[in-house]
XYZ file of C-alpha atoms in Angstrom:
618
model
C 123.454 109.603 10.301
C 126.659 109.173 9.129
C 127.162 105.417 11.424
C 123.389 104.286 9.638
C 124.811 105.325 6.066
C 127.673 103.448 6.238
C 125.476 100.277 6.818
C 122.604 101.424 4.851
C 120.246 101.791 7.938
C 117.604 103.806 7.203
C 116.867 105.345 10.796
C 113.864 106.248 12.906
C 114.427 109.696 15.554
C 112.518 109.368 18.428
C 112.470 111.654 21.302
C 111.521 109.806 24.365
C 110.373 113.013 27.480
C 108.472 113.698 30.140
C 105.690 114.584 30.713
C 102.978 115.993 33.430
C 99.826 117.432 33.528
C 99.542 121.016 35.451
C 96.628 119.874 37.927
C 98.771 117.100 38.997
C 102.590 117.638 38.702
C 103.212 113.363 40.267
C 101.257 112.068 37.753
C 104.025 112.175 35.005
C 103.963 109.868 32.047
C 106.409 109.322 29.819
C 105.491 110.001 26.199
C 107.523 109.140 22.304
C 108.363 111.601 19.337
C 108.601 110.639 16.228
C 109.306 113.101 12.857
C 108.979 113.935 9.364
C 111.869 115.252 7.259
C 113.181 118.849 7.838
C 110.032 120.254 9.755
C 110.176 117.178 11.714
C 113.530 117.065 12.452
C 113.357 121.306 13.266
C 110.105 119.699 15.511
C 112.352 117.135 17.995
C 114.751 120.181 18.322
C 112.483 122.198 19.893
C 111.109 119.794 21.943
C 113.985 118.917 23.595
C 115.303 122.622 23.939
C 111.780 122.968 25.445
C 112.432 119.988 27.501
C 115.053 121.186 28.917
C 114.926 124.963 30.043
C 114.765 125.130 33.362
C 117.022 122.489 33.989
C 120.639 122.991 33.160
C 123.785 120.354 33.555
C 124.982 120.134 36.811
C 121.101 119.971 37.658
C 120.760 123.672 39.188
C 118.691 126.593 37.763
C 120.144 129.057 35.030
C 122.701 131.661 35.771
C 120.438 134.835 36.089
C 122.625 136.242 33.089
C 119.508 136.879 30.280
C 121.729 135.199 27.417
C 122.666 132.604 29.488
C 119.167 131.665 29.728
C 115.889 130.577 28.143
C 114.568 132.545 30.649
C 112.067 130.184 32.324
C 112.368 129.334 36.137
C 113.251 126.310 37.182
C 110.069 123.362 37.477
C 108.234 122.457 40.544
C 109.147 119.111 39.082
C 113.219 119.334 39.192
C 115.530 119.944 37.746
C 115.176 116.600 35.102
C 113.562 117.191 32.007
C 110.003 117.682 30.855
C 106.833 118.953 29.547
C 104.135 120.471 30.146
C 101.462 118.060 28.671
C 100.522 121.683 26.441
C 103.351 122.233 25.921
C 103.864 119.399 24.184
C 100.518 119.107 22.460
C 101.256 122.009 21.033
C 104.751 121.390 19.311
C 103.216 118.518 17.934
C 100.767 120.357 16.065
C 103.211 123.108 15.356
C 105.822 120.713 13.716
C 103.020 117.637 12.666
C 105.322 115.127 14.903
C 103.971 111.738 15.868
C 103.345 110.851 19.564
C 102.918 107.252 20.587
C 101.807 106.275 24.135
C 104.347 103.066 25.253
C 105.125 100.664 28.002
C 106.081 104.297 30.342
C 102.995 105.920 29.551
C 100.020 106.355 31.626
C 98.055 104.769 29.471
C 100.355 101.488 30.055
C 100.286 102.688 33.752
C 96.167 102.313 34.345
C 96.406 98.759 32.160
C 99.263 97.500 34.449
C 95.821 98.627 37.143
C 93.263 97.353 34.966
C 92.120 100.708 34.662
C 91.006 100.169 31.560
C 88.493 102.958 31.540
C 90.489 105.215 32.280
C 93.895 104.140 29.844
C 89.921 104.578 27.627
C 89.310 107.898 28.631
C 93.099 108.505 28.076
C 94.129 107.813 25.132
C 90.364 109.777 24.166
C 91.824 113.127 25.358
C 94.661 113.168 24.569
C 93.117 112.683 21.100
C 90.827 115.731 21.183
C 94.101 118.042 21.561
C 95.751 116.049 18.749
C 93.637 113.799 16.636
C 94.452 109.861 15.849
C 96.891 111.106 12.843
C 98.744 112.112 14.399
C 99.148 109.482 17.912
C 100.401 105.680 18.280
C 99.797 102.773 20.600
C 103.908 101.582 21.483
C 103.037 97.537 21.889
C 106.033 96.284 23.532
C 107.635 93.263 23.354
C 109.576 93.025 25.711
C 107.489 93.981 29.018
C 104.694 92.752 30.222
C 102.619 90.760 26.607
C 99.635 90.856 28.677
C 99.507 94.592 28.812
C 100.973 94.884 24.872
C 97.702 92.777 24.332
C 95.336 94.726 26.524
C 96.723 98.247 24.628
C 96.592 96.592 20.774
C 93.094 95.942 21.980
C 92.049 99.646 23.351
C 93.943 100.830 20.023
C 91.646 98.452 17.418
C 88.434 99.704 19.317
C 89.544 103.449 19.022
C 90.801 103.474 15.452
C 94.847 104.755 16.482
C 97.595 102.445 14.273
C 99.453 100.749 16.636
C 103.342 99.301 15.994
C 105.456 96.684 17.280
C 108.852 97.700 19.451
C 111.665 95.685 21.218
C 112.474 98.710 23.505
C 116.445 97.849 23.121
C 118.471 99.153 25.126
C 121.751 96.966 24.638
C 122.420 94.226 22.221
C 122.539 90.849 23.367
C 120.895 89.462 26.241
C 124.670 89.280 28.630
C 124.993 93.085 28.043
C 121.603 93.334 30.446
C 123.757 93.598 33.370
C 125.239 96.900 32.396
C 122.304 98.964 31.995
C 120.908 98.115 35.274
C 123.959 99.738 36.598
C 123.633 102.517 34.177
C 120.616 103.091 35.568
C 122.187 102.126 38.916
C 124.282 104.867 38.564
C 121.873 107.429 37.577
C 119.242 106.934 39.934
C 122.271 106.911 42.583
C 120.647 103.357 44.164
C 122.327 100.384 44.892
C 122.674 97.447 42.501
C 120.690 94.442 44.092
C 121.734 90.454 43.589
C 118.404 89.654 41.527
C 118.804 92.239 39.013
C 122.829 91.163 38.385
C 120.653 87.982 36.712
C 120.082 87.599 32.409
C 117.801 84.629 32.886
C 115.278 86.935 31.643
C 116.133 89.860 29.817
C 114.435 90.604 27.051
C 115.334 94.244 25.710
C 117.698 93.154 23.404
C 117.421 93.760 19.812
C 115.657 90.245 18.477
C 115.489 88.610 14.970
C 113.557 88.860 13.191
C 111.330 85.183 13.980
C 111.240 86.137 17.599
C 110.121 89.573 17.201
C 106.431 87.331 14.404
C 105.842 85.377 17.520
C 105.421 87.595 20.539
C 103.599 89.919 17.265
C 101.323 86.763 17.816
C 101.797 86.430 21.169
C 100.146 89.679 22.309
C 97.595 88.925 19.007
C 96.488 86.395 21.063
C 95.954 87.875 23.756
C 94.221 90.911 22.695
C 91.811 88.387 21.176
C 90.912 86.574 24.634
C 89.881 90.331 26.221
C 86.687 89.842 23.875
C 84.302 93.239 24.077
C 87.350 95.202 23.304
C 88.528 93.706 20.810
C 86.888 94.532 18.544
C 88.122 95.706 14.707
C 91.213 93.968 15.866
C 94.781 94.037 14.167
C 96.212 90.863 13.220
C 99.907 89.946 13.074
C 100.983 90.288 10.008
C 98.757 93.615 9.976
C 100.634 94.579 13.108
C 103.758 94.199 11.472
C 102.605 95.978 8.466
C 102.065 99.027 10.247
C 104.978 98.764 12.211
C 106.938 98.320 8.322
C 104.844 101.496 7.899
C 105.501 103.430 10.116
C 109.401 103.297 10.051
C 109.064 104.084 6.182
C 107.210 107.417 6.584
C 109.118 108.259 9.922
C 112.575 107.489 8.603
C 114.889 109.838 7.826
C 117.761 111.176 5.086
C 121.151 113.485 5.821
C 118.805 116.174 3.822
C 116.641 116.129 6.372
C 119.175 116.980 8.966
C 120.585 119.350 7.183
C 123.698 117.252 6.397
C 125.469 117.672 3.557
C 124.469 120.943 2.454
C 126.747 123.438 0.143
C 126.537 127.633 2.172
C 125.126 129.863 -0.556
C 127.486 132.599 -2.357
C 125.935 136.358 -0.574
C 126.621 138.995 -3.130
C 127.008 141.427 -1.102
C 128.562 140.089 2.299
C 131.076 139.472 -0.746
C 131.328 143.232 -1.954
C 131.094 144.599 2.502
C 134.093 141.823 3.142
C 136.486 143.184 -0.005
C 135.205 146.425 0.514
C 137.152 145.407 3.966
C 140.139 144.068 2.896
C 140.670 146.302 0.702
C 140.491 149.067 2.900
C 143.324 147.890 4.713
C 146.341 146.223 1.475
C 145.337 149.813 -0.809
C 148.788 150.349 -0.748
C 150.148 146.857 -0.523
C 152.344 146.381 -3.681
C 150.444 144.355 -6.509
C 151.067 140.049 -4.847
C 148.976 141.973 -2.343
C 146.166 142.554 -4.361
C 146.786 139.307 -6.373
C 146.656 137.154 -3.450
C 143.504 139.984 -2.482
C 141.499 138.308 -5.335
C 142.534 134.604 -5.689
C 141.958 134.516 -1.578
C 137.784 136.787 -2.049
C 137.027 134.542 -5.432
C 137.558 130.694 -3.137
C 135.333 132.342 -0.400
C 132.702 133.676 -2.516
C 132.999 130.154 -4.167
C 132.373 128.264 -0.977
C 130.050 130.606 0.391
C 132.252 131.610 3.258
C 131.802 135.182 3.696
C 129.402 135.191 6.404
C 132.321 133.836 8.578
C 135.558 135.602 8.098
C 132.933 139.060 9.133
C 131.713 137.175 11.946
C 134.669 135.892 13.482
C 136.340 139.416 12.176
C 133.309 140.988 14.692
C 133.779 138.455 17.933
C 137.797 139.835 17.481
C 136.807 143.538 17.388
C 134.040 142.441 20.440
C 137.296 141.067 22.417
C 139.937 143.769 21.251
C 136.658 146.534 23.176
C 136.972 144.606 25.697
C 141.114 144.389 26.178
C 141.241 141.491 26.117
C 143.654 139.666 24.553
C 143.597 138.010 21.631
C 145.109 136.426 18.771
C 144.746 134.128 16.279
C 146.486 130.416 15.516
C 146.898 127.555 13.563
C 146.443 127.520 9.484
C 144.047 130.515 9.573
C 147.197 132.814 9.700
C 148.255 131.519 6.120
C 145.145 133.991 4.441
C 145.834 136.844 3.825
C 142.324 137.706 4.570
C 142.558 136.724 8.351
C 145.178 138.732 8.475
C 143.824 142.043 6.690
C 140.296 141.636 8.041
C 142.540 142.222 11.754
C 142.101 138.835 13.537
C 145.856 137.223 12.369
C 148.765 140.068 13.240
C 150.840 137.951 10.877
C 151.822 138.957 7.764
C 151.044 135.789 5.373
C 153.265 136.577 2.193
C 155.892 137.854 4.346
C 156.757 134.813 5.327
C 155.603 132.746 2.777
C 152.280 131.035 3.780
C 149.252 129.682 1.886
C 146.047 129.830 2.289
C 145.544 126.320 1.007
C 146.239 123.896 3.718
C 143.365 126.633 5.136
C 141.201 126.742 2.617
C 140.777 125.588 -0.698
C 137.302 124.610 -2.982
C 139.199 121.607 -3.762
C 138.375 120.465 -0.226
C 134.647 121.366 1.049
C 135.484 121.153 4.674
C 135.018 123.577 6.707
C 136.954 127.024 7.479
C 138.591 126.698 10.908
C 139.719 130.123 13.292
C 140.600 129.652 16.249
C 141.960 132.310 18.112
C 143.318 132.689 21.457
C 141.932 134.583 24.709
C 143.598 135.084 27.983
C 142.128 132.613 30.092
C 140.803 134.439 32.788
C 138.176 135.838 30.671
C 137.041 133.461 28.011
C 133.803 133.768 29.508
C 134.000 137.667 29.551
C 133.763 136.919 25.922
C 131.466 134.127 25.720
C 128.898 136.985 27.227
C 129.498 139.469 24.216
C 129.079 136.236 22.172
C 126.181 135.804 23.342
C 124.902 138.963 23.999
C 125.674 139.749 20.108
C 124.095 137.236 18.807
C 121.818 135.623 20.711
C 120.567 132.754 21.648
C 118.475 131.630 17.922
C 122.055 132.097 16.579
C 124.501 130.426 18.623
C 125.123 128.017 20.882
C 128.392 126.624 22.528
C 129.898 123.057 21.324
C 128.772 119.732 23.679
C 131.681 117.335 24.031
C 130.226 113.478 25.872
C 132.299 112.707 28.296
C 132.469 109.302 28.363
C 134.356 106.234 31.383
C 137.582 105.478 31.970
C 138.295 103.297 34.655
C 138.128 105.371 37.722
C 135.323 106.852 37.359
C 133.008 102.435 36.167
C 134.967 102.205 39.297
C 132.993 105.049 41.723
C 130.130 104.016 40.429
C 129.843 100.138 40.350
C 130.494 100.666 43.900
C 128.319 102.456 45.265
C 126.299 100.340 43.818
C 127.124 98.066 45.564
C 126.897 100.113 48.342
C 130.049 99.534 49.628
C 132.159 102.365 51.628
C 132.799 105.688 49.803
C 136.079 106.336 50.919
C 137.374 102.712 50.703
C 136.655 103.094 46.587
C 137.615 106.734 46.868
C 141.077 105.906 47.371
C 140.901 102.171 44.896
C 140.576 104.349 42.070
C 142.970 106.569 42.873
C 145.343 104.034 43.052
C 144.793 103.044 39.110
C 145.908 105.000 36.238
C 144.271 107.737 33.954
C 143.835 104.102 31.694
C 140.913 102.958 29.515
C 138.097 100.420 31.882
C 138.606 98.166 30.062
C 141.570 97.496 31.240
C 140.842 97.299 34.760
C 141.813 93.842 35.359
C 145.665 93.864 33.781
C 145.673 96.631 36.042
C 145.350 95.194 39.106
C 147.504 91.987 37.935
C 150.516 94.071 36.835
C 150.913 97.052 39.700
C 151.841 95.675 43.147
C 150.250 98.680 44.714
C 146.424 97.562 43.138
C 146.669 93.976 44.411
C 147.651 95.048 48.146
C 144.824 97.392 48.207
C 141.600 95.962 50.493
C 138.681 96.044 47.741
C 141.129 93.882 45.082
C 141.896 90.981 48.274
C 137.668 91.286 48.241
C 138.184 90.906 44.748
C 140.441 88.324 44.543
C 138.443 86.023 46.875
C 135.092 85.965 44.754
C 133.349 88.221 47.757
C 132.513 90.898 45.750
C 131.114 89.485 42.441
C 132.719 90.385 38.681
C 133.023 93.519 40.363
C 136.008 94.820 38.072
C 133.645 92.499 35.297
C 131.284 95.237 34.912
C 133.277 98.964 35.116
C 135.528 96.941 32.208
C 131.731 96.800 30.623
C 131.023 101.202 31.408
C 134.479 100.600 29.299
C 133.239 103.674 26.760
C 130.434 104.638 27.112
C 128.467 108.415 27.380
C 128.763 108.971 31.338
C 127.798 112.845 30.853
C 128.006 115.909 28.025
C 129.586 119.042 29.406
C 130.924 122.361 27.145
C 133.129 122.501 25.649
C 136.293 123.859 25.979
C 136.432 126.577 23.545
C 133.687 125.764 20.737
C 130.962 128.232 19.718
C 128.624 127.219 16.376
C 127.422 130.448 14.709
C 124.044 129.597 12.712
C 121.055 131.649 11.158
C 118.295 131.972 13.212
C 117.388 128.358 12.494
C 119.590 127.162 14.446
C 117.015 125.662 16.635
C 115.519 123.871 14.289
C 118.544 121.954 13.354
C 120.355 121.328 17.268
C 118.276 120.978 19.915
C 119.729 122.136 23.244
C 119.831 122.788 27.152
C 121.477 124.134 29.698
C 125.828 124.103 30.600
C 126.124 124.394 34.414
C 127.378 127.205 33.472
C 124.161 128.073 31.898
C 125.612 128.393 29.156
C 122.975 128.139 26.291
C 125.140 123.866 24.262
C 124.110 122.587 21.362
C 123.321 118.492 22.663
C 126.117 118.352 19.593
C 129.489 117.154 19.737
C 132.645 118.640 17.200
C 132.985 116.418 14.639
C 128.679 116.512 14.259
C 128.374 119.867 14.512
C 130.773 120.062 11.091
C 128.493 116.746 9.895
C 125.731 119.382 10.138
C 127.442 122.072 7.627
C 128.347 124.805 11.545
C 130.093 126.784 11.065
C 131.743 127.076 14.126
C 135.155 128.589 16.275
C 137.316 127.740 18.595
C 137.937 130.575 22.022
C 140.657 129.424 23.153
C 141.424 130.480 27.468
C 145.383 130.921 26.715
C 146.885 131.125 30.448
C 149.633 133.209 28.935
C 147.949 135.981 27.176
C 146.604 136.107 31.345
C 150.469 136.430 32.400
C 151.304 139.021 29.990
C 147.989 141.441 30.190
C 148.626 140.669 33.878
C 152.599 141.769 33.595
C 151.457 144.664 31.573
C 149.364 145.949 33.959
C 151.451 145.612 36.966
C 154.195 147.860 35.135
C 151.856 149.768 34.363
C 151.150 150.239 38.516
C 154.092 150.577 39.838
C 156.086 153.168 36.860
C 153.282 154.441 35.425
C 153.674 154.091 31.918
C 152.155 150.743 30.484
C 154.284 149.687 27.228
C 152.196 148.407 24.306
C 154.085 144.654 23.425
C 151.477 144.608 20.467
C 153.879 147.045 19.292
C 157.460 145.657 20.243
C 160.017 144.650 16.782
C 160.313 140.354 16.683
C 163.397 140.978 15.463
C 164.396 142.803 19.351
C 168.267 141.540 20.278
C 167.430 141.871 24.350
C 164.732 139.127 23.211
C 166.685 136.741 21.685
C 169.549 136.963 24.185
C 167.486 135.808 26.410
C 166.389 132.761 24.926
C 169.417 132.009 23.212
C 170.414 131.868 27.386
C 168.075 129.007 27.194
C 166.349 129.977 30.454
C 163.171 130.343 29.660
C 160.942 129.064 31.849
C 157.728 130.110 31.546
C 157.710 131.152 27.716
C 155.126 129.547 25.992
C 156.002 126.534 23.975
C 160.262 126.948 24.466
C 160.456 126.067 28.128
C 160.916 122.406 28.542
C 163.781 120.433 28.550
C 163.802 119.513 25.794
C 163.086 123.064 24.419
C 165.370 123.903 26.021
C 168.379 122.037 24.856
C 167.223 122.232 20.885
C 167.176 125.966 21.800
C 170.932 125.484 23.805
C 172.134 123.965 20.241
C 170.235 125.978 17.746
C 170.366 129.470 19.098
C 167.436 131.475 16.784
C 168.264 134.056 16.064
C 165.490 135.913 13.901
C 161.577 135.554 14.381
C 161.643 133.333 11.469
C 164.836 130.463 13.659
C 161.767 130.338 16.306
C 159.377 129.117 14.619
C 161.189 126.682 13.085
C 162.195 126.113 16.458
C 159.026 125.155 17.581
C 157.359 122.856 13.702
C 161.138 120.815 14.406
C 159.820 120.007 18.477
C 156.235 117.769 17.479
C 155.890 114.304 17.340
C 157.053 113.954 13.768
C 159.673 115.833 13.515
C 161.434 114.617 16.993
C 160.478 110.233 15.928
C 161.551 110.496 12.396
C 165.112 111.827 14.266
C 164.893 115.688 12.559
C 166.693 117.632 14.621
C 170.285 115.792 15.036
C 170.738 116.863 10.698
C 168.768 120.045 11.106
C 171.167 121.014 13.937
C 174.170 119.348 11.880
C 173.508 122.319 8.501
């Protein structure tokens, strides 16, 4: 949506889904579903979510834990997303969606076999279930125009609307090979030589003139059919219907729930205020003034629910006896400190809340909490158990092609020996796919490989050109390592979800998308040092009988600083690298604030601008 806004395009958003009939699971088809307005967007999200029940990102059935699944068993038709016809019809009527019958529908398949009678029966069956207003026939110009012509004649006979498209898959004609390659990789198939030619490739973004000519050809063929060609639409009428459909089914940012502000919640504001005042009641006046200022900002922005929810997650984590701590700019908030999310007192260290949250910057708050890496999924389990699938989901991320994955997939599509392809892929450094030939030319160890020699002799065709064509294209969707979206019961009306490979409900949107949609997000990061601390405490208790309370240790403990000044800090979080050990030896930190300065100095900005040397000299 953001990209469309930048270039002034009003997007029509559709979902292409597999549909099968319960009586004959093998007789599947693919239909396109379109929505209108906020209700239509909710319907599309619900469609995709329902289609992914019984699947997982890894192609396996759901985890048996109730909070990790949608509760549906894996479909007998396999792990690919899809719906039964009855489910599709129910959701279409509930959300007033429009179903498009295109070149992958049963209608088109029947027409390709010259069974116009079965194609008509198929459309009539759908019309009886959802009505004429929820149907449109898609004339696909890039496929056989004879089938599109028959579809036009059939739609005219049944008084169904039509729209013309080109089923676009790539921008330019010469990119057809990349689409074929992606299909081969997805279906574990070979890329045959005849598929590498682009002369017959038609699924590119055609001009208005090219589309007009294609529509004229489709209408001319429909007109030649005779018996069915009653009330036949003219080319101009087909174009007009298509434009009207696009206008009616286009989406705005508001339809998706973007750019919406969070409303103040007086009841929750009072709960937040009471909880903070209870903790800070005996603190001096500066604390009371700072608390008043922060609560006013949170109330104005409508974020009380978020702060209370994060506090609840931290409390649940502590109840599980899992180590937890806050990180980042959130530590500058007195409210965060009062809620027990962060141990750090921002007034004591002169930290400002404005870096974290301000009325002058409408960005959503972002509270990162560190937990033991070995027990991070236990925290996820607790979150889902507490809030349920209707209110929370993990954030996803899209893994894109880099050179190693690209080489493996192109090699598989060429049918090359997997062992040799894997060896070649591993020989490449971790670089983008578009730099494949550059690396091949500059690294001797790559030039000496067997496959590279075949490429050099021209025996593998455009192998590395194909590798480079995959650069940055999406490869698969995976669960983000820490992001969890928190929302009200309408979450599933704003984002489609699917199970991750580990079975957790996962939004199909990444961290940037969920922020654009106004979702509140908390990052639950697994930190190995937290696990190491927990393990050390348990081992001390096991061998010595008493578990020390390391959270009660004085931050100015002198024995600790003697160890740090010795520079023997291997295994100490954030101060163990060779550069850090050198800096510590020169700086000789004596207080906790010295450590804060040390870690702040050892970052890309200060290092690159040579701030360390003058600081040490001063």
